[in-house]
Every structure is written in structure tokens, then in C-alpha cells.
Amino acid sequence: MTTTSPIPARRPGEPWEPALSVRQVLGLERVRAGQPEVVAGAHRLDRPVRWVHVAEAADVGVMLSGGEMVLTTGVLLAGDEDRQSEYVRSLDRAEAAAVVLGLGRAFPTPPDVMRRAAERCGLPMVVLHRPFPFAELTEEVQSRLLRRKFAAVSLSEAVRTELTGLITAGAPVQRLLDEVARHAGCPVVVTNLAHRVLGTAGERAAVDDVLRDWERIARQAGAASADGWIRAELSCRGERWGRLVLCGFRGERAAGRLLADRAAEGLVLHRMLAGDGTHGQGTGGHGGPGGSGDSWDSWEEQSARSLLTDLVTGAVPARQLLPRARAAGLPVNRRVFVPLVVRAREPARAARVLRRLGLPGIAARLADDHVVVLLSLAPDQDARALTAHFATRLRAEPDDSRAVVAAADARADWTDVPAGLREAQHVADAVADSAASALDLPPVVRLRDIHLRGLVRLLRDDPHVQSFAERELDGLLRGPDEDLLSVLRTYLATGRNKSRTAQLHHVSRPALYRRLEVIQGRLGVDLDDFEQAASVHIALLAHDAQQG
């Protein structure tokens, strides 16, 4: 499969009927029995044949609508070179696919006048050296065309039915694309109007092969026809917002066009029912989800979510994800990557702030309360300063003054990005496990800022750590009292600062003292003793990490 062919768009009014090429017709067993010879227009044998006509009239062109293979014995043309020449020219004007001349009494040999005229016009001209019943050829070709048309329509209806069923069942858009790719047997790519890839489906190696050269393919998107590359526009209410491309479709072209159209209909319907509107083209930079409506579930965001999920989980090796990242609009050549995880009251704001600042990167919500962000910066840009600026602007948003921005150190190597994303995720989770409101966090939290909390979280699944936490906190866990656990958590997180703890829990100091006495009595410890307090603190960190 080639990845450099341009992608053709269907011309308005172009017929959908399936066709055989002139070359395919000449390869039919019945036609070969007539010993066909191509005497002109051999370079145009891939022209489509939509129908077959037997015609002897000199002005046959007026009876044609284009794409016909015309069969003739030339009985009315013999002896009149002007009429022979005009016959060929009329076929060319009517955009006939080819002319087939049966040699016999009228023309025992190929007529030079017709041959030269056909060559000048680029019209394939074929002569049959053995007598051949034209009715058999007509019957053979027409039956094949009808079978192909029926097959294409059946495929179209099957795809429409399956996609409609998936949509009504609430299937995600990726499931629809996977179904289209299964029917197409080739990679399927969805882009916005700026040629940024929003979604893909198909066999992974083939998809990567397409995406590896996508920028060059996208530049040729408006060029003339290309074998197997079929495009359908995505639009709603008169506004185009994207394209669907079948990349290297190997079936009948008409079937591919019908399949692409049915797929486009399904995707538009899915988008409308999902409430994503007809906008969201996301052409304004690389700042993540975009579009005039800032819809968080836009196609751009879904594309970023898929890429970032594969990076975080390691489900796909990072190097194999490079073509997808590049096709999604993320700069990857000679860049420095900064992995971030944002926890905020309204996660969608992280992407909007990223876009407003003009920082190149992608963002996606991977859980209800956090967003993964991957910045792509030039080597001469100050990664730490830009990350801090992003965090400051995010915290300036209404109701997000306590947003947590967790970061890993910048990665110069793309293959190190997954580890960086997991580190940022670990930092964000460690902060979330704690009494974050009681902590004096920097604008950007890094691994060194979470100290013991980070270590305990890494060890949270160790049976010894779990047993230790249960044993140390048994007095509070046997009779769960969330208020006491919360007070203990804040008291230890603030470094056993009683004034700060009372302030954060909106209680008087005497009331706090009484609660601390109850806690110490249930646990059987003296929290004024550093070692005992440290032991309880570690146990509480482990308990919170396990609950998280």
C-alpha cells in the first residue's frame, strides 16, 4: 500500500454506479475468445465502463451519456473516411469509455483513419479478430455491472444499519470507526479541516504507515484521483467540519464511495446526538480541544485522549505512537516534552488556559477530576518558567485557586515521555491522597515536593505496608469516625500545628484538644512523641493511598 497517493474527492454529480474498467472487460473469458487487440488509446484502459451499447450510427455520440463501451461492425462507416473520423470524435465528445470494432466484411483489417483519430483523442479502440456475438458481450458485462451495483448497495445498507445500531446503543465514536475499517479492509482516518488527525481505525501497522507520511498526503488532498484513496466530507447544517478518508481501499471504487458516505453519515449523526454541535474544528493552534464551542468532548479532545492514554498505560510503545502524535498536530521534531497532570474543579479549563497562552501541546481528561497535559517546547524555551506560568494562570480561574499542577522533569527523548507522564500522575495522586488544603504547595508540584507521601504511595500495595496501616490505625478504623480521621490527617499534615488545625476545621482550640485526646486514647499513642506521631502519620498516608 502506498502512502503518497493524493486523495480524490467525489466530483458533484459524479455517478455512483459501479463500473468495470476497459481492461477488465477485455480480460473476460468471452471477450478473449474474440482475440481482442488494442490498436489505440492503450494508456487509457483503466477508464470505467458503466454500460455497453451496440451502435452503428455515425452520430452515435448523441445517444450516449458517458462511460459506455460501444460495439460496432462499422458496416455504415465503410468507404467513408470522413464518417469514420467523425464517428470516433463523436464518441470522444460523449466521453465514451471505448469503442470495439468487430473485423469482418466492412473492415477486414483495423481502419487507419479510425485508429489515428482514436489515438489523437485518447479513446481506447479495440478490434476483434474473430467473429464474436455482441449479444454475449453485452449480457456478460451488464450482468456483472448489476451484480456489482447490488453488492455495493447491500454493503451500504449493511454499514448504515450497523452504525445506526451502534449509535443508538451509545457506542463511542472509536467503535464506529473500527466497524468502518472492518468493512473497508484498510485504514480509516478522520481529520479536521486543517488536516489534523482526529481519529483513526484499522490494523495498527497499516495506520502507522499512513500517518508516517500524513503531512505530505494531506497537502495532496485536493489533487486528482488516486487508486484506493476515497474521501467523504463531514458536515452538518451546511457547515463542513472535517473529512473521512479510506486510505488504500482495494474493493470496487463505487462500493468504497458508498461506504465512505455511509460512514460520514454515521459520524455526523453520532456527533449531533452527542451534543458536540457542528463546530469544534480546533484549527487555532495545538492547545488541545478546540473549536468555537469549547466542547470538552470534541473530536480533538477524543484524539488527544486516545494518544495520551496509550502513552500513560504503555499499551503501545512510544516510538510507534510518534506518527499519531505528529498527525494530531503535536510538534515532535527537536522538541522538549513536559508531562503534566492537572487536578482542578473544572478540568476543561486546563485545556482552555493552555490554548489561551498559545503553548503547543495536547490535553485530555483521563478521569473525572484530572487532565493529562503534554507540552511540546523548543529546546531554547524555559520549560520551568512556562509550566509555572500555566499553573499560575490556571489558579487564577474562578473556583480553581487550589488546582494542583503536578509535573515531571522535561524529557528531550520522546521514548521517555510515558515514564514522565506516569511520574506526574504519581505526584498528582500523592497530593490528592493527602489533606491538600492543609499543604502549602508550590504552583507546580514535583516528585521532590511530596517527600514521604510519595514513597508511601509507591508502596501502598505491599502487604506489609497494608498490615502496618491496619494495625496502627485499628482504634479509629474499628469504629470509623471520618471527622476524627480528618482531624488527625490535618494535624499531622500541618506538622502538629494545633492553631492551624483548629482554624482549618473551624473549631476552638479547646474543642480540638478534646478530639486529639479521643484520637490518642483510641490509638493508644502519644502524638507529642515524635516517633509515635511519625508512625501514625505513615500509617495514615498508607491508608489514604490504599483508599485512593
XYZ file of C-alpha atoms in Angstrom:
548
model
C 0.000 0.000 0.000
C 1.340 3.410 -0.952
C 1.090 6.362 1.365
C 1.989 9.069 -1.130
C -1.022 8.991 -3.438
C -3.278 12.056 -3.428
C -6.778 11.727 -2.048
C -9.569 12.275 -4.554
C -12.829 13.936 -3.686
C -16.040 12.969 -5.458
C -16.996 15.486 -8.093
C -20.540 16.891 -7.856
C -22.880 14.809 -9.951
C -20.364 12.025 -10.446
C -22.292 8.730 -10.866
C -22.244 6.169 -8.095
C -22.893 3.147 -10.301
C -20.188 0.500 -10.012
C -18.112 0.039 -13.165
C -15.705 -2.324 -14.815
C -12.596 -0.896 -16.420
C -11.945 -1.347 -20.125
C -9.030 -3.547 -19.168
C -11.278 -5.764 -17.013
C -13.812 -6.141 -19.820
C -11.098 -7.193 -22.260
C -9.957 -9.775 -19.734
C -13.315 -11.553 -19.642
C -13.193 -15.092 -20.985
C -15.923 -14.469 -23.549
C -14.103 -11.405 -24.891
C -10.756 -13.189 -25.090
C -12.441 -15.719 -27.381
C -12.777 -12.923 -29.940
C -8.989 -12.301 -29.881
C -9.156 -8.617 -28.937
C -6.324 -6.268 -29.916
C -5.907 -2.733 -28.593
C -4.927 -0.578 -31.573
C -5.290 2.897 -29.996
C -5.562 4.536 -26.573
C -3.714 1.733 -24.758
C -2.788 4.173 -21.967
C -6.499 4.713 -21.141
C -7.547 1.119 -20.498
C -8.400 1.838 -16.872
C -11.320 4.052 -17.867
C -14.581 2.854 -16.256
C -17.227 1.085 -18.327
C -20.691 1.756 -16.936
C -22.683 0.194 -19.764
C -22.349 -1.496 -23.167
C -24.109 -0.344 -26.341
C -24.236 -1.779 -29.853
C -24.414 1.163 -32.246
C -23.703 1.638 -35.957
C -24.957 5.213 -36.486
C -22.325 7.763 -37.432
C -23.654 10.273 -34.878
C -23.803 7.724 -32.067
C -22.451 10.261 -29.551
C -25.823 11.966 -29.168
C -27.263 8.738 -27.740
C -24.628 8.346 -25.031
C -24.308 9.773 -21.506
C -20.685 8.845 -20.797
C -18.839 5.735 -19.714
C -20.265 3.420 -22.376
C -18.292 0.814 -24.295
C -19.624 0.998 -27.881
C -19.651 -2.149 -30.036
C -19.821 -1.823 -33.830
C -19.137 -3.724 -37.037
C -18.605 -0.435 -38.908
C -20.997 -1.517 -41.653
C -22.279 2.051 -42.111
C -18.791 3.534 -41.982
C -17.036 1.501 -44.649
C -15.691 3.510 -47.576
C -16.249 6.919 -45.963
C -13.151 8.161 -44.121
C -14.797 11.410 -43.020
C -17.638 9.483 -41.427
C -15.146 7.132 -39.750
C -13.252 10.068 -38.271
C -16.447 11.812 -37.130
C -17.685 8.584 -35.543
C -14.618 8.456 -33.288
C -14.806 12.174 -32.467
C -18.478 11.885 -31.505
C -17.630 9.056 -29.110
C -14.897 11.179 -27.558
C -17.247 14.160 -27.124
C -19.747 11.891 -25.396
C -16.969 10.617 -23.062
C -17.432 7.024 -24.151
C -15.182 4.546 -22.388
C -14.005 2.711 -25.525
C -15.003 1.523 -28.987
C -14.840 -2.125 -30.017
C -14.805 -2.893 -33.749
C -15.567 -6.385 -34.976
C -13.453 -7.108 -38.064
C -15.240 -8.728 -40.979
C -16.784 -7.725 -44.290
C -16.803 -3.980 -43.553
C -13.282 -3.851 -42.186
C -11.096 -6.938 -42.679
C -8.229 -5.023 -41.006
C -8.136 -2.174 -38.482
C -9.001 1.070 -40.356
C -6.116 3.567 -40.141
C -8.397 6.607 -40.123
C -10.334 5.423 -37.077
C -7.163 4.241 -35.361
C -5.390 7.609 -35.820
C -8.459 9.558 -34.724
C -8.828 7.395 -31.613
C -5.157 7.806 -30.757
C -5.436 11.590 -31.058
C -8.487 11.611 -28.801
C -7.053 9.143 -26.293
C -10.057 6.873 -26.858
C -9.284 3.165 -26.390
C -10.026 1.357 -29.661
C -10.171 -2.421 -29.724
C -10.610 -4.721 -32.714
C -11.856 -8.307 -32.549
C -10.056 -10.610 -34.962
C -12.550 -13.466 -34.666
C -16.322 -13.302 -35.191
C -17.976 -12.634 -31.886
C -21.685 -12.331 -30.948
C -22.049 -8.866 -29.464
C -25.119 -10.008 -27.547
C -22.957 -12.318 -25.413
C -20.595 -9.500 -24.508
C -23.478 -7.173 -23.684
C -25.136 -9.803 -21.499
C -21.883 -10.647 -19.682
C -20.941 -7.053 -18.907
C -24.442 -5.907 -17.948
C -24.921 -8.825 -15.552
C -21.570 -8.168 -13.910
C -22.359 -4.468 -13.537
C -25.723 -5.242 -11.982
C -24.151 -7.700 -9.530
C -21.567 -5.107 -8.555
C -24.207 -2.457 -8.078
C -26.281 -4.799 -5.917
C -23.217 -5.705 -3.855
C -22.328 -2.039 -3.345
C -25.855 -1.135 -2.281
C -26.014 -4.151 0.049
C -22.729 -3.109 1.652
C -24.004 0.441 2.014
C -27.188 -0.664 3.754
C -25.368 -3.135 5.979
C -22.960 -0.440 7.148
C -25.772 2.052 7.700
C -27.718 -0.475 9.775
C -24.699 -1.465 11.877
C -23.605 2.127 12.540
C -27.127 3.190 13.445
C -27.352 0.280 15.872
C -24.061 1.249 17.491
C -25.099 4.889 17.791
C -28.448 4.096 19.392
C -26.656 1.751 21.802
C -24.420 4.627 22.904
C -21.202 3.204 21.459
C -18.164 5.523 21.449
C -17.042 7.026 18.175
C -13.969 4.778 18.082
C -16.270 1.768 17.901
C -17.907 3.272 14.812
C -14.545 3.865 13.164
C -13.453 0.317 13.947
C -16.587 -1.014 12.242
C -15.968 1.138 9.161
C -12.362 -0.049 8.984
C -13.521 -3.672 9.271
C -15.788 -3.270 6.251
C -13.249 -1.218 4.300
C -10.312 -3.527 4.946
C -7.984 -0.518 5.041
C -7.012 2.287 7.436
C -9.654 4.928 8.124
C -8.621 8.460 9.092
C -10.811 11.338 10.281
C -9.369 14.864 10.134
C -10.492 18.398 10.776
C -10.392 20.991 8.013
C -6.754 21.775 8.834
C -5.865 18.115 8.120
C -5.153 17.397 11.804
C -5.941 13.772 12.541
C -8.866 13.396 14.947
C -9.295 9.637 14.827
C -8.015 6.501 13.159
C -9.023 2.874 12.840
C -7.676 -0.215 11.173
C -4.732 -2.550 11.522
C -2.189 -0.674 13.617
C 0.845 -1.185 11.384
C -1.100 -0.007 8.336
C -2.423 3.036 10.194
C 1.086 3.972 11.330
C 2.298 3.583 7.763
C -0.326 6.078 6.598
C 0.271 8.561 9.420
C 4.034 8.481 8.966
C 3.657 10.480 5.748
C 0.361 12.181 6.564
C 1.557 15.763 6.157
C 2.529 15.128 2.553
C -0.669 13.185 1.862
C -2.767 15.977 3.380
C -1.143 18.559 1.113
C -2.276 16.492 -1.883
C -5.819 16.091 -0.590
C -7.335 18.251 -3.282
C -5.448 16.625 -6.149
C -6.858 14.373 -8.845
C -7.860 10.759 -8.447
C -5.709 8.190 -6.705
C -6.088 4.458 -6.531
C -7.894 3.402 -3.369
C -7.969 6.801 -1.625
C -11.562 7.860 -1.060
C -12.696 10.946 0.825
C -16.078 11.944 2.242
C -16.842 15.355 3.697
C -18.219 15.658 7.231
C -20.739 18.456 7.510
C -23.912 19.406 9.296
C -26.394 22.218 8.696
C -24.411 23.374 5.719
C -21.099 23.691 7.563
C -18.135 21.403 6.893
C -16.086 20.452 9.940
C -13.967 17.510 8.854
C -13.218 14.684 6.432
C -13.219 10.912 6.499
C -10.657 9.151 4.336
C -10.455 5.500 3.329
C -6.717 5.030 2.831
C -5.948 2.417 0.218
C -9.404 0.871 -0.312
C -8.915 -2.215 -2.503
C -12.505 -3.036 -3.356
C -14.660 -1.583 -6.105
C -14.378 2.182 -6.104
C -18.154 2.675 -6.181
C -18.500 0.424 -3.127
C -15.785 2.433 -1.394
C -17.582 5.674 -2.134
C -20.847 4.341 -0.773
C -19.046 3.018 2.297
C -17.350 6.380 2.893
C -20.668 8.213 2.546
C -22.455 5.885 4.954
C -19.572 6.213 7.425
C -19.696 10.010 7.158
C -23.436 9.986 7.797
C -22.912 7.850 10.892
C -20.160 10.050 12.282
C -22.180 13.216 11.766
C -25.201 11.641 13.453
C -23.052 10.462 16.360
C -21.616 13.954 16.764
C -25.052 15.565 16.732
C -26.548 13.127 19.248
C -23.507 13.571 21.498
C -24.273 17.268 21.643
C -20.976 18.254 20.079
C -22.506 20.618 17.586
C -21.110 21.284 14.163
C -18.103 23.305 15.159
C -15.063 22.364 17.183
C -12.702 22.397 14.237
C -9.801 23.141 16.507
C -7.683 24.937 13.940
C -6.409 27.563 16.313
C -3.059 26.095 17.325
C -2.183 22.929 19.132
C -3.590 23.711 22.531
C -5.779 20.653 22.857
C -9.545 20.543 22.486
C -10.733 23.417 20.404
C -13.457 24.909 18.368
C -15.891 27.703 18.670
C -17.912 25.908 21.298
C -15.029 24.743 23.523
C -16.818 21.404 23.781
C -14.832 19.224 26.127
C -15.871 16.090 24.309
C -14.796 17.403 20.924
C -13.159 15.129 18.405
C -9.845 16.857 19.001
C -10.063 16.002 22.703
C -11.013 12.415 21.936
C -7.985 12.105 19.662
C -5.714 13.542 22.352
C -7.273 11.257 24.983
C -6.580 8.168 22.902
C -2.952 9.166 22.299
C -2.263 10.154 25.918
C -3.965 7.025 27.266
C -1.701 4.831 25.155
C 1.326 6.810 26.311
C 0.408 6.655 30.016
C -0.515 2.964 30.039
C 2.340 1.864 27.804
C -0.166 -0.192 25.789
C 1.686 0.870 22.647
C 5.450 1.560 22.534
C 6.128 5.301 22.480
C 8.087 5.135 19.250
C 5.088 3.605 17.476
C 2.925 6.478 18.704
C 5.152 9.127 17.152
C 3.295 9.157 13.776
C -0.026 9.591 15.591
C 1.341 12.462 17.660
C 2.717 14.206 14.586
C -0.513 13.699 12.623
C -2.523 15.084 15.567
C -0.600 18.343 15.238
C 1.857 17.925 18.119
C 5.337 19.235 17.188
C 7.761 16.342 17.746
C 10.963 17.191 15.861
C 13.751 18.645 18.010
C 11.387 19.347 20.919
C 11.409 19.107 24.699
C 8.345 17.452 26.251
C 6.908 18.465 29.642
C 4.458 15.939 31.192
C 1.787 17.456 33.455
C -1.238 16.199 35.351
C -3.797 18.778 36.453
C -6.392 18.300 39.173
C -8.951 21.086 39.119
C -12.569 21.778 39.968
C -13.351 22.139 36.258
C -10.842 20.025 34.284
C -11.833 21.537 30.932
C -10.258 24.826 31.995
C -6.774 23.361 31.784
C -7.111 22.930 28.034
C -8.608 26.401 27.590
C -5.805 28.048 29.569
C -3.252 26.087 27.550
C -4.822 27.338 24.353
C -5.088 30.953 25.519
C -1.415 31.003 26.442
C -0.535 29.671 22.989
C 1.505 26.817 24.448
C 1.948 23.960 21.944
C 0.726 20.709 23.387
C -2.203 18.350 23.799
C -4.535 17.863 26.727
C -7.166 15.297 27.598
C -9.269 14.380 30.603
C -8.398 10.808 31.565
C -10.563 10.794 34.715
C -13.385 12.895 36.129
C -11.101 15.116 38.160
C -7.820 15.294 36.308
C -6.360 16.210 32.943
C -3.142 14.969 31.397
C -1.201 17.644 29.517
C 1.852 17.147 27.327
C 3.680 20.330 26.379
C 5.976 20.361 23.357
C 8.515 23.173 23.637
C 11.510 24.323 21.662
C 14.860 23.498 23.321
C 15.587 27.191 23.928
C 12.300 27.786 25.799
C 12.311 27.862 29.600
C 10.206 24.803 30.415
C 10.009 25.513 34.160
C 9.009 29.144 33.714
C 6.338 28.313 31.143
C 4.955 25.500 33.308
C 4.799 27.813 36.328
C 3.083 30.480 34.210
C 0.498 27.932 33.096
C -0.155 26.862 36.711
C -0.488 30.464 37.892
C -2.951 31.325 35.149
C -4.965 28.170 35.902
C -5.177 29.010 39.594
C -6.378 32.493 38.687
C -9.505 30.960 37.148
C -12.726 31.231 39.207
C -13.119 28.381 41.748
C -9.749 26.877 40.764
C -7.454 28.649 43.197
C -6.491 25.270 44.670
C -5.924 23.497 41.369
C -2.970 21.113 41.548
C -0.477 21.043 38.682
C 1.856 18.061 39.011
C 4.867 17.900 36.717
C 7.744 15.641 35.818
C 11.070 16.958 34.586
C 11.203 17.822 30.884
C 12.064 14.965 28.519
C 14.245 15.538 25.480
C 13.644 11.998 24.197
C 10.138 11.037 23.057
C 10.592 7.491 24.359
C 10.964 8.921 27.908
C 7.564 10.635 27.764
C 5.493 7.675 29.119
C 7.669 7.445 32.250
C 7.352 11.207 32.704
C 3.564 11.083 32.432
C 3.387 8.281 34.985
C 5.633 10.253 37.338
C 3.384 13.316 37.049
C 0.352 11.088 37.657
C 2.013 9.649 40.749
C 2.730 13.120 42.115
C -0.852 14.280 41.489
C -2.292 11.185 43.160
C 0.005 11.550 46.149
C -1.169 15.125 46.663
C -4.803 14.082 46.274
C -4.336 11.365 48.913
C -3.324 13.974 51.455
C -5.092 16.865 53.101
C -4.165 19.096 50.185
C -5.928 22.101 51.677
C -3.584 21.933 54.626
C -0.438 21.951 52.498
C 1.493 24.942 51.290
C 2.021 23.657 47.763
C 4.164 25.390 45.141
C 2.437 26.386 41.867
C 3.893 23.270 40.232
C 4.306 20.159 42.380
C 7.156 17.796 41.560
C 8.353 14.490 42.909
C 10.688 16.069 45.437
C 7.792 18.128 46.866
C 5.780 15.116 48.053
C 8.589 13.559 50.124
C 7.398 10.694 52.345
C 3.889 10.819 50.925
C 5.212 9.856 47.509
C 7.256 6.949 48.854
C 4.333 5.570 50.845
C 2.076 5.757 47.831
C 4.548 3.777 45.763
C 4.500 1.070 48.451
C 0.754 1.140 49.112
C 0.090 -2.300 47.611
C 2.766 -4.040 49.669
C 1.050 -6.454 52.105
C 3.438 -5.453 54.904
C 2.548 -1.787 54.475
C -1.173 -2.606 54.395
C -0.878 -4.682 57.544
C 1.100 -1.912 59.269
C -1.546 0.696 58.421
C -4.373 -1.503 59.708
C -2.516 -2.235 62.935
C -1.545 1.385 63.682
C -4.995 2.840 62.926
C -7.079 -0.032 64.269
C -8.589 2.053 67.080
C -10.077 4.525 64.609
C -10.902 2.086 61.805
C -12.884 -0.344 64.006
C -15.333 2.392 64.853
C -14.991 4.608 61.740
C -15.236 8.276 62.554
C -14.431 10.315 59.487
C -14.338 13.522 61.489
C -11.617 12.165 63.774
C -9.665 10.777 60.820
C -9.903 14.155 59.105
C -8.674 15.991 62.191
C -5.782 13.555 62.578
C -4.893 13.895 58.910
C -4.813 17.708 59.080
C -2.967 17.772 62.414
C -0.164 15.571 61.082
C -0.037 17.235 57.643
C 0.460 20.658 59.265
C 3.355 19.388 61.351
C 1.184 19.037 64.505
C 0.215 22.708 64.412
C -2.810 22.935 66.725
C -3.722 26.513 65.848
C -3.667 25.835 62.114
C -5.637 22.598 62.536
C -8.322 24.299 64.622
C -8.565 27.086 62.054
C -8.932 24.688 59.119
C -11.640 22.675 60.908
C -13.434 25.791 62.196
C -13.344 24.683 65.839
C -11.989 26.257 69.000
C -8.672 25.134 70.403
C -10.310 23.504 73.497
C -12.626 21.545 71.154
C -9.604 20.448 69.126
C -7.762 19.352 72.277
C -10.697 17.138 73.256
C -10.725 15.492 69.818
C -6.994 14.900 69.927
C -7.384 13.247 73.348
C -10.049 10.913 71.934
C -7.781 10.064 68.981
C -4.807 9.321 71.220
C -6.972 7.213 73.525
C -8.337 5.094 70.679
C -4.931 4.603 69.077
C -3.059 4.169 72.345
C -0.329 6.631 71.328
C 1.124 9.937 72.461
C 1.085 12.290 69.472
C 3.525 14.611 71.249
C 6.116 11.859 70.902
C 7.857 12.348 67.551
C 8.411 8.648 66.774
C 4.855 7.631 67.655
C 3.410 10.562 65.697
C 5.619 9.662 62.703
C 4.434 6.057 62.846
C 0.767 7.109 62.871
C 1.445 9.598 60.086
C 2.993 6.933 57.852
C 0.119 4.561 58.597
C -2.419 7.261 57.717
C -0.604 8.078 54.487
C -0.646 4.385 53.572
C -4.334 4.087 54.436
C -5.238 7.130 52.314
C -3.124 5.861 49.440
C -4.895 2.499 49.536
C -8.299 4.167 49.641
C -7.303 6.433 46.743
